[in-house]
mmCIF file of C-alpha atoms in Angstrom:
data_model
loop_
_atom_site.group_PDB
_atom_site.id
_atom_site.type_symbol
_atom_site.label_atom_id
_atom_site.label_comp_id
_atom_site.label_asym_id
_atom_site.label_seq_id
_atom_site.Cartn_x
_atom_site.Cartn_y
_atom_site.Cartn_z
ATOM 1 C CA UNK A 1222 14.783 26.470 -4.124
ATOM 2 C CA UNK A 1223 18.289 26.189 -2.708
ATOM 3 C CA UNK A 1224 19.574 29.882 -2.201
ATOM 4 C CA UNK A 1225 23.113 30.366 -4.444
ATOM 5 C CA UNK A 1226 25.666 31.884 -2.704
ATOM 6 C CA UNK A 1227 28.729 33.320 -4.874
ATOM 7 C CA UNK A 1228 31.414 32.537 -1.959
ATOM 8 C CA UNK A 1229 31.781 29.204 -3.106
ATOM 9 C CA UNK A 1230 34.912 27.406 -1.247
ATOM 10 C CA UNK A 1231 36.378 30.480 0.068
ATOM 11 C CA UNK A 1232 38.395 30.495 3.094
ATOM 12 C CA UNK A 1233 37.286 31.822 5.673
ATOM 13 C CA UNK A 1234 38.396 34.818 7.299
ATOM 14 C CA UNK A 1235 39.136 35.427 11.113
ATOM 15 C CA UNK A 1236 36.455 37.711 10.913
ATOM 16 C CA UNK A 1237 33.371 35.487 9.434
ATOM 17 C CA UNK A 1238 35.271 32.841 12.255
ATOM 18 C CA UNK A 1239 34.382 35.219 15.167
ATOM 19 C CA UNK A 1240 30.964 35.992 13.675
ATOM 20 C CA UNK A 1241 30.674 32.325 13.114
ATOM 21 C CA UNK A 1242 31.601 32.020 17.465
ATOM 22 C CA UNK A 1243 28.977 34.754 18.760
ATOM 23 C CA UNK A 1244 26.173 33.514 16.622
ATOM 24 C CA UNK A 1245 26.658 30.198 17.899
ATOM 25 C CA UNK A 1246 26.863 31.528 20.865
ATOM 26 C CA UNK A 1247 23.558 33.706 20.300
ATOM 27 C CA UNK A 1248 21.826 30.343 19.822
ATOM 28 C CA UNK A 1249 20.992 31.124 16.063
ATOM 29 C CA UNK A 1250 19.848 28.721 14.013
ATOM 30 C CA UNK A 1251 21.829 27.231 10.869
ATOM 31 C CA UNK A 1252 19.920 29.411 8.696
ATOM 32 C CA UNK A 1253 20.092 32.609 9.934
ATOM 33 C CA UNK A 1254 24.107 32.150 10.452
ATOM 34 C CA UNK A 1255 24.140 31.074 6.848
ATOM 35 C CA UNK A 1256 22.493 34.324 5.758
ATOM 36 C CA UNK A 1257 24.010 36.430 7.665
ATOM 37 C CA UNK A 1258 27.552 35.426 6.712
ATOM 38 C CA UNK A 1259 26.298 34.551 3.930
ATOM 39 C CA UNK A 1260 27.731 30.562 3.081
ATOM 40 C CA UNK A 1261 26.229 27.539 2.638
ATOM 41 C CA UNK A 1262 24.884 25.775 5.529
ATOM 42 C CA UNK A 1263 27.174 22.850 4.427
ATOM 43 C CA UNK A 1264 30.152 25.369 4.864
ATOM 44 C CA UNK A 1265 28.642 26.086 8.480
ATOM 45 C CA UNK A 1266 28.089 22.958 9.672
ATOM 46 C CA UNK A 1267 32.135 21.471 8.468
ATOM 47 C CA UNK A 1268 32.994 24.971 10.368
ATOM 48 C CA UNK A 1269 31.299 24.841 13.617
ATOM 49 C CA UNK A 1270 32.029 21.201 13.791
ATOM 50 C CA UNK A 1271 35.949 21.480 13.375
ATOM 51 C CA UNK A 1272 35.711 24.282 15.869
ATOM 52 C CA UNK A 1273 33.605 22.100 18.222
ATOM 53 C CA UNK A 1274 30.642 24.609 18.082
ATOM 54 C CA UNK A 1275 27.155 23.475 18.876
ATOM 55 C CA UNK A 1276 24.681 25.451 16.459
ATOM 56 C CA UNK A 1277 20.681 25.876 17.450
ATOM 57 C CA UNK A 1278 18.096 23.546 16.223
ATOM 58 C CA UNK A 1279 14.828 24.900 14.684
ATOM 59 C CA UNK A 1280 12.993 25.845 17.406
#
């Protein structure tokens, strides 16, 4: 079951966009990102690719 998040086509702030930047930097995966900023993986994944961001694979 797909988890339901209640932020549904929010903007983002410049805070969840720096969050966004150190995870990815961390080398987190999409999932943990997505719950701890908590958005969609979908959300993630348009983010992090318009800000040229490489996020972690399952490892």
């Amino acid at each position: 079951m797909k988890e339901h998040f209640e932020r549904h086509k929010q903007p983002w702030t410049s805070e969840e966009i720096q969050k966004l930047h150190a995870f990815a930097k961390k080398g987190m995966t999409l999932k943990a990102i997505s719950k701890a900023l908590t958005r969609s993986e979908e959300s993630i994944k348009k983010r992090a690719k318009s800000d040229k961001l490489k996020i972690a694979k399952k490892r």
